[in-house]
Short mmCIF file of C-alpha atoms in Angstrom, two decimals:
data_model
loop_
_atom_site.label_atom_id
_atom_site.label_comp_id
_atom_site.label_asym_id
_atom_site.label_seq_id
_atom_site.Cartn_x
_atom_site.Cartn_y
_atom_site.Cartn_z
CA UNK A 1 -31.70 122.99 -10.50
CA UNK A 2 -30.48 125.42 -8.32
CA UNK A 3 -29.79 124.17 -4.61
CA UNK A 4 -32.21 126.67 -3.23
CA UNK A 5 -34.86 125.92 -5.75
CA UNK A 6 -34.35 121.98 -4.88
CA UNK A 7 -35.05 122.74 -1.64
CA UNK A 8 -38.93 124.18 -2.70
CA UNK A 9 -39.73 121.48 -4.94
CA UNK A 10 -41.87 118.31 -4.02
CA UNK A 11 -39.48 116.17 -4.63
CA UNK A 12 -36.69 117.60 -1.49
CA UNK A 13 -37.37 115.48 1.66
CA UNK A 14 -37.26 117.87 4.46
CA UNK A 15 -37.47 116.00 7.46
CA UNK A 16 -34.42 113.40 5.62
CA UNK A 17 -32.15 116.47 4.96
CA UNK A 18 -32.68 117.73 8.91
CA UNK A 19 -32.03 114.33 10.42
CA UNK A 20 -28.68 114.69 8.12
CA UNK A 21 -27.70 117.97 9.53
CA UNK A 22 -28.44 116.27 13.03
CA UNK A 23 -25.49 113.64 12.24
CA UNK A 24 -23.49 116.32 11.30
CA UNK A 25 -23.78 118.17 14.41
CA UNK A 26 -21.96 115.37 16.62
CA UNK A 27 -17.99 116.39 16.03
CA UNK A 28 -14.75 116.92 17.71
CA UNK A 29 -16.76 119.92 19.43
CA UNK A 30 -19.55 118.72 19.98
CA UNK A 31 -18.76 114.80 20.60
CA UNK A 32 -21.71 113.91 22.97
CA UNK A 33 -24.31 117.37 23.04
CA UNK A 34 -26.89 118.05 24.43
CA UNK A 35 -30.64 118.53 23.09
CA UNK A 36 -30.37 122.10 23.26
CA UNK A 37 -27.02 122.56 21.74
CA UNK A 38 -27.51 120.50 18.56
CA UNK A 39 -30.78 123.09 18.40
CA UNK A 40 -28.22 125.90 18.75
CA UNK A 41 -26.10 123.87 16.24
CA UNK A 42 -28.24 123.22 13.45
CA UNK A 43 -30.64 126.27 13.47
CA UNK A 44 -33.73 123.83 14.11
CA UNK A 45 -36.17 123.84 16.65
CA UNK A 46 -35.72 121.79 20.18
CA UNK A 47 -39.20 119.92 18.82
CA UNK A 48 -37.60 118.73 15.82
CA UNK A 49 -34.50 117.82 17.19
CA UNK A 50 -36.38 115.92 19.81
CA UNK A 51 -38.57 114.01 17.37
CA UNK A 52 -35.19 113.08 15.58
CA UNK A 53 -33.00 112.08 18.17
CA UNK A 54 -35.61 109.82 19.29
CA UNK A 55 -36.23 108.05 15.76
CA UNK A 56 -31.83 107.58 15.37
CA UNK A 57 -31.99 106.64 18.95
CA UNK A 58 -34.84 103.61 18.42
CA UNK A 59 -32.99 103.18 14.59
CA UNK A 60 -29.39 102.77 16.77
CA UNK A 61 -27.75 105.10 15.25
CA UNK A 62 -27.60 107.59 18.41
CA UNK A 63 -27.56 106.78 21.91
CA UNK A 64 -28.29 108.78 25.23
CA UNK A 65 -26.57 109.13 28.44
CA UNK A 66 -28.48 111.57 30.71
CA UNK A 67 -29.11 114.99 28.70
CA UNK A 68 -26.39 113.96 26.69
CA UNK A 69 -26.43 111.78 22.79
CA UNK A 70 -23.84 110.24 21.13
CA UNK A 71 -23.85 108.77 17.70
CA UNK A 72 -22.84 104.54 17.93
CA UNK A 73 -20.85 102.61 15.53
CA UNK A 74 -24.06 101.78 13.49
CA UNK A 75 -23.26 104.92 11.83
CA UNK A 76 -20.16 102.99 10.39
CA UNK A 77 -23.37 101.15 8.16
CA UNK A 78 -23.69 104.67 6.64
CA UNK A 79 -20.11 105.75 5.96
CA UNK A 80 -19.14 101.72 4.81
CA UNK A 81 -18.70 102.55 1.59
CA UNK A 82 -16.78 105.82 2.16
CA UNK A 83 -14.64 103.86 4.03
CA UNK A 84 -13.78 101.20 1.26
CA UNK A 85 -12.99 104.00 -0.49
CA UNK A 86 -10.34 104.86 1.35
CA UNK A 87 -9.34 101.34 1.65
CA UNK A 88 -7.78 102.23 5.71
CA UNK A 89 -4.76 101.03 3.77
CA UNK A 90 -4.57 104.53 4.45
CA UNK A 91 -5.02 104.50 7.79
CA UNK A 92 -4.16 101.79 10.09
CA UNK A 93 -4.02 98.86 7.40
CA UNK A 94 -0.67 98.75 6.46
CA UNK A 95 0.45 99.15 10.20
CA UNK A 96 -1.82 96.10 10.95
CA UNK A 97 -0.05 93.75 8.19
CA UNK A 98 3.19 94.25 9.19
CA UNK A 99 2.17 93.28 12.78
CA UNK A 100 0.75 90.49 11.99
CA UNK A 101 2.97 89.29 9.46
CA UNK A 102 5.70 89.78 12.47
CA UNK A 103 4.15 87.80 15.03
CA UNK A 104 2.51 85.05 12.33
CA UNK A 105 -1.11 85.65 13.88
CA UNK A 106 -4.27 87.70 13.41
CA UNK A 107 -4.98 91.01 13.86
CA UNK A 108 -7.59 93.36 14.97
CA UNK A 109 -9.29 96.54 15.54
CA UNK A 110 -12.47 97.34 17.24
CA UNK A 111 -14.64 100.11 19.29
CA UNK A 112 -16.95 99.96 21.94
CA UNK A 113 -20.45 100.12 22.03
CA UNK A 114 -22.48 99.87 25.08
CA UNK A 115 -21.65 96.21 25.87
CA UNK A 116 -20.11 94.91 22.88
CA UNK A 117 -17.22 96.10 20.85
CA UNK A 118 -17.37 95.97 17.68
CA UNK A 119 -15.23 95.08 14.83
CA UNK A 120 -13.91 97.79 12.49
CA UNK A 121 -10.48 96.24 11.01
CA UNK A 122 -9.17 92.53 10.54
CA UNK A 123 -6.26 91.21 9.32
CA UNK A 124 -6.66 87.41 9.85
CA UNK A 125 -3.38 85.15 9.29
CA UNK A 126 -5.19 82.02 10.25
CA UNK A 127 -8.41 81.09 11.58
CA UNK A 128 -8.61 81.03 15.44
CA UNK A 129 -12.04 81.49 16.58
CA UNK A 130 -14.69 78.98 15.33
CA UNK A 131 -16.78 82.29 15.29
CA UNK A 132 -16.50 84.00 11.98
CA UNK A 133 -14.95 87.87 12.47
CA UNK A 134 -15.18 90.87 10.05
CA UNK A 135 -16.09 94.07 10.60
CA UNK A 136 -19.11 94.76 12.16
CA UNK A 137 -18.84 91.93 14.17
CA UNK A 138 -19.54 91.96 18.17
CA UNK A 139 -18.07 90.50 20.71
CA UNK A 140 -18.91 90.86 24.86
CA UNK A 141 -16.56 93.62 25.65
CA UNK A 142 -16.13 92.26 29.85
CA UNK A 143 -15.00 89.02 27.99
CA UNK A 144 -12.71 90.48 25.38
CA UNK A 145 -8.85 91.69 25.24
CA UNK A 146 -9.87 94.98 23.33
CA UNK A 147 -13.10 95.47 25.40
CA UNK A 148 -11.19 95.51 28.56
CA UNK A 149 -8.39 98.39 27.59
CA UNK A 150 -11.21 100.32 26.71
CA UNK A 151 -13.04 99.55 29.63
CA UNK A 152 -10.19 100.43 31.50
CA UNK A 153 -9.95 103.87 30.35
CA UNK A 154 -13.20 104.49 31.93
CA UNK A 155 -13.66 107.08 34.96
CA UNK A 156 -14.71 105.08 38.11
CA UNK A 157 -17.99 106.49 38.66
CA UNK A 158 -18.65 105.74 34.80
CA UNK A 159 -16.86 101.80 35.15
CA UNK A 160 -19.51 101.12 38.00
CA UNK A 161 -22.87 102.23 36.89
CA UNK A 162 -21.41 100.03 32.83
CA UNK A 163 -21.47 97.33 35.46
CA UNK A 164 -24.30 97.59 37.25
CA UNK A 165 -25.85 97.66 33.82
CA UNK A 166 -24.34 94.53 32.86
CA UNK A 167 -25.43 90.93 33.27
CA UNK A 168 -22.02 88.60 32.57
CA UNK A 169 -22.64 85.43 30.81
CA UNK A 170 -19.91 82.51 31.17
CA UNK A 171 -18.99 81.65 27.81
CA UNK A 172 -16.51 79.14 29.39
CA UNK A 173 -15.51 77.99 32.67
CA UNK A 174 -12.76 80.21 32.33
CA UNK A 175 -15.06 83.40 32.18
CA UNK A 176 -13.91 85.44 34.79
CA UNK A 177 -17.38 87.01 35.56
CA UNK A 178 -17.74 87.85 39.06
CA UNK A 179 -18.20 91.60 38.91
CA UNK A 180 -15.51 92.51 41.66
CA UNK A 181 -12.61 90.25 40.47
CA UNK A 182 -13.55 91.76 36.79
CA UNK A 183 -13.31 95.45 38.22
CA UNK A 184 -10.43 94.54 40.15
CA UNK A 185 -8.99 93.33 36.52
CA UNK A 186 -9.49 95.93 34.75
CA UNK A 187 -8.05 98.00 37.04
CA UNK A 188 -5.00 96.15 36.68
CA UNK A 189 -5.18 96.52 33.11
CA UNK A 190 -5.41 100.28 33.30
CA UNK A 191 -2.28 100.15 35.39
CA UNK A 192 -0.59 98.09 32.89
CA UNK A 193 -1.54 99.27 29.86
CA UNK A 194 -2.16 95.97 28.06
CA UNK A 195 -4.96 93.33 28.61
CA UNK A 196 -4.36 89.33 28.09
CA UNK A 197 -7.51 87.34 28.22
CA UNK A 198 -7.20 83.29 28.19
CA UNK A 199 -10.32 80.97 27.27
CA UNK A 200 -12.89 83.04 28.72
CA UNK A 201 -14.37 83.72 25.01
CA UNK A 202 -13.63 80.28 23.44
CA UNK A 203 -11.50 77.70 24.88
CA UNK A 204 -8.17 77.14 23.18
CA UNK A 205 -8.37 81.01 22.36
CA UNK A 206 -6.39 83.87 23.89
CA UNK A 207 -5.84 87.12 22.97
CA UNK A 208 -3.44 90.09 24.12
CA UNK A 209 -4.68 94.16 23.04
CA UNK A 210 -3.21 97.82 23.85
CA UNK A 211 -5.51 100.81 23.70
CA UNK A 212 -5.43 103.17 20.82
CA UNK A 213 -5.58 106.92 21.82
CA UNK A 214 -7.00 109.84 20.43
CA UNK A 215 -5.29 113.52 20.39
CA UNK A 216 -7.05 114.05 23.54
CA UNK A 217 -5.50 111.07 25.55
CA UNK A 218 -8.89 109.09 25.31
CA UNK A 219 -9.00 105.52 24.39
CA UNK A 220 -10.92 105.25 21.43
CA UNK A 221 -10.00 101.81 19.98
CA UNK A 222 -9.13 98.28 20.49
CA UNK A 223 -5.89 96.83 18.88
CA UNK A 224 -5.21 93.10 20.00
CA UNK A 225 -3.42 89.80 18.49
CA UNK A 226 -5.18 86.64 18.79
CA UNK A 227 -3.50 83.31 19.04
CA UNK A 228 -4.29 79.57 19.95
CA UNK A 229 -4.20 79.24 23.70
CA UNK A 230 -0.96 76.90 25.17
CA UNK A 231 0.99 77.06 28.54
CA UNK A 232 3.44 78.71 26.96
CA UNK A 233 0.70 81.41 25.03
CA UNK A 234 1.02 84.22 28.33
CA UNK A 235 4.64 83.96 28.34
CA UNK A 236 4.80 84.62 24.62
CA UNK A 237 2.21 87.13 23.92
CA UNK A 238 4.10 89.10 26.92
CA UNK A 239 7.56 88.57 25.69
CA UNK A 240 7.00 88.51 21.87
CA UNK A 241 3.62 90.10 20.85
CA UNK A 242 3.34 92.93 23.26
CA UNK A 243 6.42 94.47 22.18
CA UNK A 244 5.26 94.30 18.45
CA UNK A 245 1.88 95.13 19.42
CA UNK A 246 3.29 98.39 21.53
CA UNK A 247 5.43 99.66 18.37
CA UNK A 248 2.85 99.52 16.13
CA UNK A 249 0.42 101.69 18.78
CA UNK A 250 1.73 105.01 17.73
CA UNK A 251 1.67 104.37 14.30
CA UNK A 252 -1.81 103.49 14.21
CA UNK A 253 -2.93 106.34 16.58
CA UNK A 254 -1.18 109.09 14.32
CA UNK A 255 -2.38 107.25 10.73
CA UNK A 256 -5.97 107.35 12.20
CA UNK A 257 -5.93 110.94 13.22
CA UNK A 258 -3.90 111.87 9.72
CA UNK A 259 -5.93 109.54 7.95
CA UNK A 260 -9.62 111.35 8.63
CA UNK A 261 -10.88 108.43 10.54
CA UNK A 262 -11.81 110.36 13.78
CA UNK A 263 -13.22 107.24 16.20
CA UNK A 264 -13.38 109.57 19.03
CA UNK A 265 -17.42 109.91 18.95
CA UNK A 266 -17.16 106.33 20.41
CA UNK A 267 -15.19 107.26 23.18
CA UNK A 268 -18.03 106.91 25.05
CA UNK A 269 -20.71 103.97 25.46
CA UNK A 270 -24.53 104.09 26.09
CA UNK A 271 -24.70 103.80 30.14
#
């Protein structure tokens, strides 16, 4: 049957095939629109879009930040299997095996959404956390080594009203969860490039990440190596792991933008 013809029968859902081609408008153009320009985009009316926005938005599949939406890393549910497909040996896999066959420790990858980030690549060498991690896993972002570099990357005016917004829970008497010492942190961590974060998820834990960039000079991912927490842990993850985390940076950020996998769209968290 002709696509055209489809489209007349009873059996073509209409309102499924014009939330689709509101997904579709959120791109490298048009990463967080407004009502009125996914309208303009799709050819629908500003009723419709409405009445769709605000169905992905209670699903979690789109979030809002003033006039503006952005689609959230639920929508990796719906491209999962498009992803397996491609295996991200073909993206940042490979990259993330040699690192953490290097170092002798696990590996990760994850985005941010609102105040988690969430898990999008593993590559576990031994188990660290008593928590079990795989993609689509979450994690408080204040409390995490990826979080923070992506926190960090934050305007100001942005950073303070994702704190106001935030209530943070100590996980261990290590949290570090007094709101100015964590700005004050993260600030640090912008100037430095690299966040370390010691017990304050798990005791015996700690964990050291770099930001992953897109084209555009926005941080779009987490990369970070997790190890078992020891005096001597800061001294090596500075020394030893940041290096090897720092060389395999670049690689990652150009096989994710060669690759397809365009993670920019979660640039930006629900505020």
């Amino acid at each position: 049957m002709a696509a055209n013809h489809f489209e007349e029968s009873p059996d073509y859902v209409q309102s499924l095939a014009r939330s689709l081609q509101v997904l579709r408008a959120f791109g490298h153009d048009l990463p967080s629109p407004s009502l009125s320009e996914i309208a303009v985009s799709t050819g629908l009316s500003r009723a419709v879009v409405r009445r769709i926005l605000l169905t992905l938005q209670h699903l979690g599949y789109v979030g809002a930040r003033g006039r503006s939406f952005f689609l959230t890393p639920r929508v990796l549910e719906l491209g999962y299997s498009y992803l397996s497909s491609l295996d991200l040996n073909e993206l940042a896999q490979q990259t993330m095996e040699q690192l953490a066959q290097k170092v002798g420790e696990s590996c990760s990858l994850a985005v941010l959404d609102g105040n988690d980030i969430v898990y999008v690549l593993r590559v576990p060498v031994r188990r660290v956390m008593s928590i079990a991690l795989g993609v689509g896993a979450r994690l408080p972002a204040f409390a995490a080594s990826m979080g923070r570099v992506m926190l960090a990357d934050l305007p100001d005016a942005e950073l303070d009203v994702w704190m106001q917004g935030n209530k943070f829970q100590a996980y261990t008497p290590k949290t570090l969860r007094n709101a100015r010492a964590l700005k004050s942190e993260l600030l640090a961590v912008r100037k430095q490039g690299y966040a370390m974060v010691s017990q304050e998820l798990e005791l015996g834990l700690c964990s050291i990440a770099v930001p992953i960039r897109a084209a555009n000079g926005c941080v779009v991912a987490g990369l970070n190596v997790s190890m078992q927490y020891s005096d001597k842990a800061q001294g090596r993850a500075v020394k030893e792991i940041l290096p090897a985390l720092r060389a395999a940076q670049p690689e990652i950020e150009q096989a994710i933008r060669q690759g397809g996998w365009d993670p920019h769209v979660y640039r930006r968290q629900g505020l």
